[in-house]
Amino acid sequence: MPVRQMKESSEQHLVIKTHLQNTVQKAPKSTQNGKGPPNLEHQNIKSRNPSSPPSKNRGRRRSRGGRKSDQGEVFMRPSSRPCTVARKPDEPEFNAGALVASTNPNGGIISGMQMGFRNSSKSLSFAPRPGFGQVGTKCIVKANHFFAELPDKDLNQYDVTITPEVASRTVNRAIMAELVRLYRESDLGKRLPAYDGRKSLYTAGELPFVWKEFTIKLVDEEDGVSGPKREREYKVLIKFVARANLHHLGQFLAGKRADAPQEALQILDIVLRELSSKRYCPIGRSFFSPDIRSPQRLGDGLESWCGFYQSIRPTQMGLSLNIDMASAAFIEPLPVLEFVAQLLGKDVLSRPLSDSDRVKIKKALRGVKVEVTHRGNVRRKYRVSGLTSQPTRELVFPVDDNSTMKSVVEYFQEMYGFTIQHAHLPCLQVGNQKKANYLPMEACKIVGGQRYTKRLNEKQITALLKVTCQRPRDRENDILQTVQHNAYDNDPYAKEFGIKISEKLASVEARILPPPWLKYHDTGKEKDCLPQVGQWNMMNKKMINGMTVNRWACINFSRSVQESVARGFCSELAQMCQVSGMEFNPEPVIPVYNARPEQVEKALKHVYHASMNKTKGKELELLLAILPDNNGSLYGDLKRICETDLGLISQCCLTKHVFKISKQYLANVSLKINVKMGGRNTVLLDAISCRIPLVSDIPTIIFGADVTHPENGEDSSPSIAAVVASQDWPEVTKYAGLVCAQAHRQELIQDLYKTWQDPIRGTVSGGMIRDLLISFRKATGQKPLRIIFYRDGVSEGQFYQVLLYELDAIRKACASLEPNYQPPVTFIVVQKRHHTRLFANNYRDRSSTDKSGNILPGTVVDSKICHPTEFDFYLCSHAGIQGTSRPAHYHVLWDENNFTADGIQSLTNNLCYTYARCTRSVSVVPPAYYAHLAAFRARFYMEPEMQENGSAGRSAKSTRVIGESGVRPLPALKENVKRVMFYC
């Protein structure tokens, strides 16, 4: 996963090891009565795939020379090669060392428009659905979608201006609620409007005016009951803006129009949220309340609240209300002293705080709203801005214009008769820096209903997962109870707007796609395997390309692991690697080296140099590292040093696994080690026999891309973009990756294609797509003639923007390699952060569920709850382990390869069985999964502490904006690390 540098030469491309030591020539047993794997005999691809090349080209073979690896091995394949595509005599073949941007025959750089890609979003339409899938066993599933009847009333939008301006949605809603209470029967013409809390008001039918100004007085309830309450006056101007077109919405739902009327959908969504916004605590599209289910303690002053997600969606069955259960962490409404005691895990009343304690409290309480408790019924509320560096007993402040000083202790005693008992503790600072007020901790209580937005620690995550992890049947029942409790039939806003909601889960036709046959090495007892319910094991099987590890060492950072225990674990792991098909030296280069976590860099360099001395200059091939279970920043530090400084491939193992040696664990670790060394564990049998439609016929490269953003509250760290691409056509199992840092929270991948001016060479082209295409050419000897691009992490609102920008970058990267090189592209967005859940139709039918009660792996849905006209589908490709499975949602935005519904669904499902790290099918297509892992790994190069406590660590120094690009580039990876899937 090389890291991009702005001035880096395009010649510094990836070199992928292409080891395939054993030729797959012998066809496995033919299929008889469905018991054997598919026959490997070559089939006529043309008859199945009209887009395949002419037969005269398919039959020709060409030399695969020029692709010897740096160790001199020959990349071998079966002697009969139906997958090899010959190059036409007049077909240009791009040079892996090409440096200049492509020019058209008339001169000048080829633009995106010249490449046939429309740059205007107005002229861009997403891929239409090519039909519905037919492959697989048909079944019925239930979905958490509830049919919503379209209203027949006019929807009107009004602009709301409140003076003086109010930042809080809660206050805005209180103002508008008071306005409706006072004027509904008169000035509002008996209308009951819905309000978005900001600038828009919606009504069913017109108001009696085009514009009108109201004066509203609002009492400040936070002032308590003793004495007169403060009263604030607001001017509210309501002005007509537009009428929503429901006819347009009806046509869109019927499939007669391709463009969704977002305004009408937004109005209906706000209407159905209005009542819940008054009843519950709204956060995003979800609503939470301690009354829905009793809050559960998460530790360190936090608790989980139960809630529900709600969103109106256009589907093939019409409008649908998507309801799902939700949980979130909230700050417990505790006295501040009790919160601090929980946070620090010790008695804070009798001992002074350390500097680290102070920092921890400040981070936890900054931005939190507290109320004072020392003034009887007066419960004024403040937001915490900081913590004093001095204890309360030392704090003084001026009380008048003459700079007369008074201590905080004296002031609270004289003003409120409140004696501060714990003057050794610091005070909370509230207000801004110019006029900060001091509040003693013991005089404050945290206000309830505040969501905790910072990163949870491991203990809290575990506790939250226990709360949220529900079996499918329980989740389904909770969703149905939520719909009944919300009683949309009696919702005054739904009635006002004429919206009717069904109380039954949608019943949807689904299909269960068959699992693919997997190919293992011919020397194993089992040469091929058909997974059962999404899983299989390595018993009697050997990796199809097992790598060799001669020089390895082990470093032990865990104090509780004795050297003899570490030695025994390493021996067991080496044996498992051998059994699985690797050549693994049972003896390390040097004895197990014990080290302290705080001296990670020193220890790693010692082991590195000691091993080099022992092997007379030969570098280590693998470093095993035993880490404490709770290892803080150690993991991130180790990966950063190994991959950007020493050039070491490393495999970390936790102490708990060293003590409790499990065969399953060792087998999984051996799978990870093999792919890190450049090997492959298994491949699809259909890939070996060249029977994957629109992949096997011509050289096809499959990309995965993702962008990870820094956590909430971190305002300086960059976002990390990662792109991976398959390197082993026709098997499409092995991937190489690239990462780059880009602007904070930028979703578009900036480094897909770029050009810069070189004083000698002129305009130089580069970027991640270009380098990965070059890498594919070097690894396979073929240039990609088809591109499939899986893009993770894009929300619906970003579809147009991402497709426009990134497809154009792909086009330009291709054109920069040679004139007229424009392979057809299929661009698919992968979404996991959605709220559609699929449930078995009958839980008592054991043949329709897995062990956890979830729907079976391979379940695909492309009707009823999917988009009215566009090419999307839900695929649950994995078996549930615990909780309710979440299907992945795939949306084909652009398709120049003319995939059928069955084609893309089967390809995606089959790829989910090729994930290298385990013997299970995974929930997201592997290229997207690998891109996520790569981006997550790269963040350790800047923020190695993030895994444990969420602090930015070194990021404050390492990610400040610099230079033209605006972001400090990631540290470069060592060459030998770039070649392999080390992020696995």
PDB file of N, CA, C and O in Angstrom, residues 17-24 74-78 519-523 538 541-548 577 580-583 670-671 673-683 688 728 731 733-734:
ATOM      1  N   LYS A  17       4.540  -9.547  -6.168  1.00  0.00           N
ATOM      2  CA  LYS A  17       5.086 -10.904  -6.258  1.00  0.00           C
ATOM      3  C   LYS A  17       4.049 -11.797  -6.904  1.00  0.00           C
ATOM      4  O   LYS A  17       2.897 -11.788  -6.533  1.00  0.00           O
ATOM      5  N   THR A  18       4.477 -12.560  -7.863  1.00  0.00           N
ATOM      6  CA  THR A  18       3.520 -13.406  -8.574  1.00  0.00           C
ATOM      7  C   THR A  18       3.917 -14.870  -8.439  1.00  0.00           C
ATOM      8  O   THR A  18       4.265 -15.527  -9.407  1.00  0.00           O
ATOM      9  N   HIS A  19       3.856 -15.363  -7.230  1.00  0.00           N
ATOM     10  CA  HIS A  19       4.223 -16.753  -6.978  1.00  0.00           C
ATOM     11  C   HIS A  19       3.022 -17.651  -7.211  1.00  0.00           C
ATOM     12  O   HIS A  19       1.975 -17.447  -6.651  1.00  0.00           O
ATOM     13  N   LEU A  20       3.157 -18.622  -8.031  1.00  0.00           N
ATOM     14  CA  LEU A  20       2.168 -19.687  -8.145  1.00  0.00           C
ATOM     15  C   LEU A  20       2.957 -20.952  -8.392  1.00  0.00           C
ATOM     16  O   LEU A  20       3.348 -21.258  -9.492  1.00  0.00           O
ATOM     17  N   GLN A  21       3.239 -21.676  -7.310  1.00  0.00           N
ATOM     18  CA  GLN A  21       4.252 -22.715  -7.395  1.00  0.00           C
ATOM     19  C   GLN A  21       3.717 -24.026  -7.957  1.00  0.00           C
ATOM     20  O   GLN A  21       4.467 -24.875  -8.385  1.00  0.00           O
ATOM     21  N   ASN A  22       2.401 -24.206  -7.906  1.00  0.00           N
ATOM     22  CA  ASN A  22       1.871 -25.483  -8.367  1.00  0.00           C
ATOM     23  C   ASN A  22       0.814 -25.245  -9.426  1.00  0.00           C
ATOM     24  O   ASN A  22      -0.136 -24.515  -9.206  1.00  0.00           O
ATOM     25  N   THR A  23       0.992 -25.895 -10.560  1.00  0.00           N
ATOM     26  CA  THR A  23       0.083 -25.691 -11.669  1.00  0.00           C
ATOM     27  C   THR A  23      -1.203 -26.470 -11.443  1.00  0.00           C
ATOM     28  O   THR A  23      -1.196 -27.608 -11.021  1.00  0.00           O
ATOM     29  N   VAL A  24      -2.349 -25.784 -11.715  1.00  0.00           N
ATOM     30  CA  VAL A  24      -3.627 -26.458 -11.602  1.00  0.00           C
ATOM     31  C   VAL A  24      -3.987 -26.973 -12.985  1.00  0.00           C
ATOM     32  O   VAL A  24      -4.508 -26.250 -13.812  1.00  0.00           O
ATOM     33  N   VAL A  74       8.866 -18.270 -12.120  1.00  0.00           N
ATOM     34  CA  VAL A  74       8.011 -18.102 -13.293  1.00  0.00           C
ATOM     35  C   VAL A  74       6.563 -18.195 -12.840  1.00  0.00           C
ATOM     36  O   VAL A  74       6.198 -19.072 -12.076  1.00  0.00           O
ATOM     37  N   PHE A  75       5.752 -17.252 -13.310  1.00  0.00           N
ATOM     38  CA  PHE A  75       4.329 -17.237 -12.940  1.00  0.00           C
ATOM     39  C   PHE A  75       3.607 -18.267 -13.789  1.00  0.00           C
ATOM     40  O   PHE A  75       3.439 -18.091 -14.985  1.00  0.00           O
ATOM     41  N   MET A  76       3.235 -19.414 -13.212  1.00  0.00           N
ATOM     42  CA  MET A  76       2.703 -20.531 -13.985  1.00  0.00           C
ATOM     43  C   MET A  76       1.195 -20.618 -13.854  1.00  0.00           C
ATOM     44  O   MET A  76       0.625 -20.345 -12.818  1.00  0.00           O
ATOM     45  N   ARG A  77       0.560 -21.038 -14.913  1.00  0.00           N
ATOM     46  CA  ARG A  77      -0.879 -21.245 -14.937  1.00  0.00           C
ATOM     47  C   ARG A  77      -1.146 -22.550 -15.675  1.00  0.00           C
ATOM     48  O   ARG A  77      -0.245 -23.111 -16.291  1.00  0.00           O
ATOM     49  N   PRO A  78      -2.379 -23.027 -15.709  1.00  0.00           N
ATOM     50  CA  PRO A  78      -2.675 -24.231 -16.492  1.00  0.00           C
ATOM     51  C   PRO A  78      -2.229 -24.053 -17.935  1.00  0.00           C
ATOM     52  O   PRO A  78      -2.310 -22.959 -18.488  1.00  0.00           O
ATOM     53  N   LYS A 519     -11.314 -23.486  -4.785  1.00  0.00           N
ATOM     54  CA  LYS A 519     -10.198 -24.356  -5.200  1.00  0.00           C
ATOM     55  C   LYS A 519      -9.060 -24.243  -4.201  1.00  0.00           C
ATOM     56  O   LYS A 519      -8.638 -23.136  -3.845  1.00  0.00           O
ATOM     57  N   TYR A 520      -8.566 -25.400  -3.730  1.00  0.00           N
ATOM     58  CA  TYR A 520      -7.380 -25.462  -2.878  1.00  0.00           C
ATOM     59  C   TYR A 520      -6.280 -26.229  -3.611  1.00  0.00           C
ATOM     60  O   TYR A 520      -6.465 -26.695  -4.743  1.00  0.00           O
ATOM     61  N   HIS A 521      -5.139 -26.393  -2.975  1.00  0.00           N
ATOM     62  CA  HIS A 521      -3.980 -26.986  -3.640  1.00  0.00           C
ATOM     63  C   HIS A 521      -4.204 -28.475  -3.886  1.00  0.00           C
ATOM     64  O   HIS A 521      -4.827 -29.180  -3.084  1.00  0.00           O
ATOM     65  N   ASP A 522      -3.671 -28.964  -4.994  1.00  0.00           N
ATOM     66  CA  ASP A 522      -3.874 -30.364  -5.382  1.00  0.00           C
ATOM     67  C   ASP A 522      -3.209 -31.352  -4.427  1.00  0.00           C
ATOM     68  O   ASP A 522      -3.555 -32.542  -4.427  1.00  0.00           O
ATOM     69  N   THR A 523      -2.233 -30.904  -3.621  1.00  0.00           N
ATOM     70  CA  THR A 523      -1.547 -31.835  -2.718  1.00  0.00           C
ATOM     71  C   THR A 523      -2.340 -32.081  -1.428  1.00  0.00           C
ATOM     72  O   THR A 523      -1.982 -32.948  -0.647  1.00  0.00           O
ATOM     73  N   MET A 538     -10.165 -25.311   7.188  1.00  0.00           N
ATOM     74  CA  MET A 538      -8.930 -25.659   6.475  1.00  0.00           C
ATOM     75  C   MET A 538      -8.530 -27.121   6.676  1.00  0.00           C
ATOM     76  O   MET A 538      -7.459 -27.532   6.215  1.00  0.00           O
ATOM     77  N   LYS A 541      -7.049 -29.382   3.818  1.00  0.00           N
ATOM     78  CA  LYS A 541      -6.838 -28.492   2.673  1.00  0.00           C
ATOM     79  C   LYS A 541      -5.495 -27.788   2.800  1.00  0.00           C
ATOM     80  O   LYS A 541      -5.009 -27.573   3.910  1.00  0.00           O
ATOM     81  N   LYS A 542      -4.933 -27.437   1.661  1.00  0.00           N
ATOM     82  CA  LYS A 542      -3.695 -26.652   1.649  1.00  0.00           C
ATOM     83  C   LYS A 542      -3.896 -25.407   0.799  1.00  0.00           C
ATOM     84  O   LYS A 542      -4.613 -25.439  -0.212  1.00  0.00           O
ATOM     85  N   MET A 543      -3.269 -24.303   1.245  1.00  0.00           N
ATOM     86  CA  MET A 543      -3.379 -23.044   0.515  1.00  0.00           C
ATOM     87  C   MET A 543      -2.990 -23.251  -0.949  1.00  0.00           C
ATOM     88  O   MET A 543      -2.023 -23.957  -1.243  1.00  0.00           O
ATOM     89  N   ILE A 544      -3.701 -22.599  -1.847  1.00  0.00           N
ATOM     90  CA  ILE A 544      -3.419 -22.817  -3.266  1.00  0.00           C
ATOM     91  C   ILE A 544      -2.060 -22.259  -3.658  1.00  0.00           C
ATOM     92  O   ILE A 544      -1.390 -22.804  -4.538  1.00  0.00           O
ATOM     93  N   ASN A 545      -1.611 -21.192  -3.012  1.00  0.00           N
ATOM     94  CA  ASN A 545      -0.248 -20.674  -3.203  1.00  0.00           C
ATOM     95  C   ASN A 545       0.364 -20.407  -1.840  1.00  0.00           C
ATOM     96  O   ASN A 545       0.305 -19.285  -1.329  1.00  0.00           O
ATOM     97  N   GLY A 546       0.927 -21.439  -1.220  1.00  0.00           N
ATOM     98  CA  GLY A 546       1.572 -21.272   0.085  1.00  0.00           C
ATOM     99  C   GLY A 546       2.958 -20.676  -0.086  1.00  0.00           C
ATOM    100  O   GLY A 546       3.744 -21.134  -0.911  1.00  0.00           O
ATOM    101  N   MET A 547       3.269 -19.665   0.701  1.00  0.00           N
ATOM    102  CA  MET A 547       4.553 -18.988   0.585  1.00  0.00           C
ATOM    103  C   MET A 547       5.598 -19.623   1.499  1.00  0.00           C
ATOM    104  O   MET A 547       5.286 -20.497   2.320  1.00  0.00           O
ATOM    105  N   THR A 548       6.844 -19.171   1.345  1.00  0.00           N
ATOM    106  CA  THR A 548       7.961 -19.698   2.124  1.00  0.00           C
ATOM    107  C   THR A 548       8.440 -18.644   3.122  1.00  0.00           C
ATOM    108  O   THR A 548       8.611 -17.479   2.751  1.00  0.00           O
ATOM    109  N   CYS A 577       1.234 -23.310  10.053  1.00  0.00           N
ATOM    110  CA  CYS A 577       1.547 -22.737   8.739  1.00  0.00           C
ATOM    111  C   CYS A 577       2.006 -23.839   7.778  1.00  0.00           C
ATOM    112  O   CYS A 577       1.630 -23.851   6.594  1.00  0.00           O
ATOM    113  N   SER A 580      -0.906 -25.998   6.761  1.00  0.00           N
ATOM    114  CA  SER A 580      -1.810 -25.277   5.856  1.00  0.00           C
ATOM    115  C   SER A 580      -1.239 -25.097   4.462  1.00  0.00           C
ATOM    116  O   SER A 580      -1.943 -24.603   3.578  1.00  0.00           O
ATOM    117  N   GLY A 581       0.026 -25.444   4.271  1.00  0.00           N
ATOM    118  CA  GLY A 581       0.578 -25.397   2.929  1.00  0.00           C
ATOM    119  C   GLY A 581       1.733 -24.438   2.726  1.00  0.00           C
ATOM    120  O   GLY A 581       2.209 -24.267   1.606  1.00  0.00           O
ATOM    121  N   MET A 582       2.219 -23.806   3.801  1.00  0.00           N
ATOM    122  CA  MET A 582       3.380 -22.937   3.677  1.00  0.00           C
ATOM    123  C   MET A 582       4.658 -23.725   3.974  1.00  0.00           C
ATOM    124  O   MET A 582       4.613 -24.759   4.651  1.00  0.00           O
ATOM    125  N   GLU A 583       5.779 -23.235   3.482  1.00  0.00           N
ATOM    126  CA  GLU A 583       7.078 -23.740   3.927  1.00  0.00           C
ATOM    127  C   GLU A 583       7.553 -22.772   5.000  1.00  0.00           C
ATOM    128  O   GLU A 583       7.883 -21.624   4.708  1.00  0.00           O
ATOM    129  N   SER A 670      -2.455 -18.175  10.303  1.00  0.00           N
ATOM    130  CA  SER A 670      -1.637 -18.676   9.188  1.00  0.00           C
ATOM    131  C   SER A 670      -2.164 -18.153   7.846  1.00  0.00           C
ATOM    132  O   SER A 670      -1.383 -17.854   6.936  1.00  0.00           O
ATOM    133  N   LEU A 671      -3.494 -18.007   7.729  1.00  0.00           N
ATOM    134  CA  LEU A 671      -4.073 -17.431   6.512  1.00  0.00           C
ATOM    135  C   LEU A 671      -3.598 -15.991   6.325  1.00  0.00           C
ATOM    136  O   LEU A 671      -3.250 -15.568   5.221  1.00  0.00           O
ATOM    137  N   ILE A 673      -0.860 -14.610   7.590  1.00  0.00           N
ATOM    138  CA  ILE A 673       0.583 -14.584   7.308  1.00  0.00           C
ATOM    139  C   ILE A 673       0.841 -14.891   5.836  1.00  0.00           C
ATOM    140  O   ILE A 673       1.658 -14.240   5.176  1.00  0.00           O
ATOM    141  N   ASN A 674       0.124 -15.870   5.295  1.00  0.00           N
ATOM    142  CA  ASN A 674       0.367 -16.262   3.908  1.00  0.00           C
ATOM    143  C   ASN A 674       0.096 -15.121   2.927  1.00  0.00           C
ATOM    144  O   ASN A 674       0.887 -14.874   2.014  1.00  0.00           O
ATOM    145  N   VAL A 675      -1.023 -14.405   3.114  1.00  0.00           N
ATOM    146  CA  VAL A 675      -1.321 -13.308   2.180  1.00  0.00           C
ATOM    147  C   VAL A 675      -0.378 -12.121   2.410  1.00  0.00           C
ATOM    148  O   VAL A 675      -0.040 -11.403   1.473  1.00  0.00           O
ATOM    149  N   LYS A 676       0.078 -11.942   3.657  1.00  0.00           N
ATOM    150  CA  LYS A 676       1.060 -10.872   3.911  1.00  0.00           C
ATOM    151  C   LYS A 676       2.382 -11.167   3.211  1.00  0.00           C
ATOM    152  O   LYS A 676       3.106 -10.258   2.828  1.00  0.00           O
ATOM    153  N   MET A 677       2.686 -12.438   3.051  1.00  0.00           N
ATOM    154  CA  MET A 677       3.929 -12.814   2.385  1.00  0.00           C
ATOM    155  C   MET A 677       3.782 -12.852   0.857  1.00  0.00           C
ATOM    156  O   MET A 677       4.735 -13.130   0.143  1.00  0.00           O
ATOM    157  N   GLY A 678       2.559 -12.598   0.365  1.00  0.00           N
ATOM    158  CA  GLY A 678       2.348 -12.550  -1.075  1.00  0.00           C
ATOM    159  C   GLY A 678       1.645 -13.766  -1.637  1.00  0.00           C
ATOM    160  O   GLY A 678       1.542 -13.912  -2.861  1.00  0.00           O
ATOM    161  N   GLY A 679       1.155 -14.664  -0.779  1.00  0.00           N
ATOM    162  CA  GLY A 679       0.492 -15.871  -1.257  1.00  0.00           C
ATOM    163  C   GLY A 679      -0.999 -15.696  -1.418  1.00  0.00           C
ATOM    164  O   GLY A 679      -1.553 -14.615  -1.217  1.00  0.00           O
ATOM    165  N   ARG A 680      -1.649 -16.800  -1.803  1.00  0.00           N
ATOM    166  CA  ARG A 680      -3.108 -16.828  -1.916  1.00  0.00           C
ATOM    167  C   ARG A 680      -3.610 -18.078  -1.204  1.00  0.00           C
ATOM    168  O   ARG A 680      -2.998 -19.132  -1.299  1.00  0.00           O
ATOM    169  N   ASN A 681      -4.725 -17.940  -0.489  1.00  0.00           N
ATOM    170  CA  ASN A 681      -5.231 -19.069   0.287  1.00  0.00           C
ATOM    171  C   ASN A 681      -6.167 -19.953  -0.522  1.00  0.00           C
ATOM    172  O   ASN A 681      -6.102 -21.165  -0.460  1.00  0.00           O
ATOM    173  N   THR A 682      -7.074 -19.328  -1.258  1.00  0.00           N
ATOM    174  CA  THR A 682      -8.008 -20.076  -2.099  1.00  0.00           C
ATOM    175  C   THR A 682      -8.431 -19.183  -3.248  1.00  0.00           C
ATOM    176  O   THR A 682      -8.268 -17.958  -3.182  1.00  0.00           O
ATOM    177  N   VAL A 683      -8.951 -19.799  -4.301  1.00  0.00           N
ATOM    178  CA  VAL A 683      -9.519 -19.027  -5.414  1.00  0.00           C
ATOM    179  C   VAL A 683     -10.837 -19.671  -5.805  1.00  0.00           C
ATOM    180  O   VAL A 683     -11.115 -20.825  -5.469  1.00  0.00           O
ATOM    181  N   ILE A 688     -10.731 -20.257 -11.998  1.00  0.00           N
ATOM    182  CA  ILE A 688      -9.718 -21.151 -12.576  1.00  0.00           C
ATOM    183  C   ILE A 688     -10.196 -21.691 -13.926  1.00  0.00           C
ATOM    184  O   ILE A 688      -9.431 -21.810 -14.883  1.00  0.00           O
ATOM    185  N   ASP A 728      -4.372 -10.414 -10.061  1.00  0.00           N
ATOM    186  CA  ASP A 728      -4.127 -11.787 -10.492  1.00  0.00           C
ATOM    187  C   ASP A 728      -5.221 -12.328 -11.408  1.00  0.00           C
ATOM    188  O   ASP A 728      -5.674 -13.450 -11.243  1.00  0.00           O
ATOM    189  N   GLU A 731      -8.079 -14.864 -11.617  1.00  0.00           N
ATOM    190  CA  GLU A 731      -8.568 -15.335 -10.309  1.00  0.00           C
ATOM    191  C   GLU A 731      -9.197 -14.241  -9.448  1.00  0.00           C
ATOM    192  O   GLU A 731     -10.007 -14.527  -8.584  1.00  0.00           O
ATOM    193  N   THR A 733      -8.255 -12.551  -6.784  1.00  0.00           N
ATOM    194  CA  THR A 733      -8.192 -12.897  -5.359  1.00  0.00           C
ATOM    195  C   THR A 733      -7.176 -12.051  -4.608  1.00  0.00           C
ATOM    196  O   THR A 733      -7.334 -11.776  -3.425  1.00  0.00           O
ATOM    197  N   LYS A 734      -6.123 -11.642  -5.304  1.00  0.00           N
ATOM    198  CA  LYS A 734      -4.993 -10.973  -4.672  1.00  0.00           C
ATOM    199  C   LYS A 734      -5.032  -9.479  -5.013  1.00  0.00           C
ATOM    200  O   LYS A 734      -5.237  -9.115  -6.173  1.00  0.00           O
TER     201      LYS A 734
END
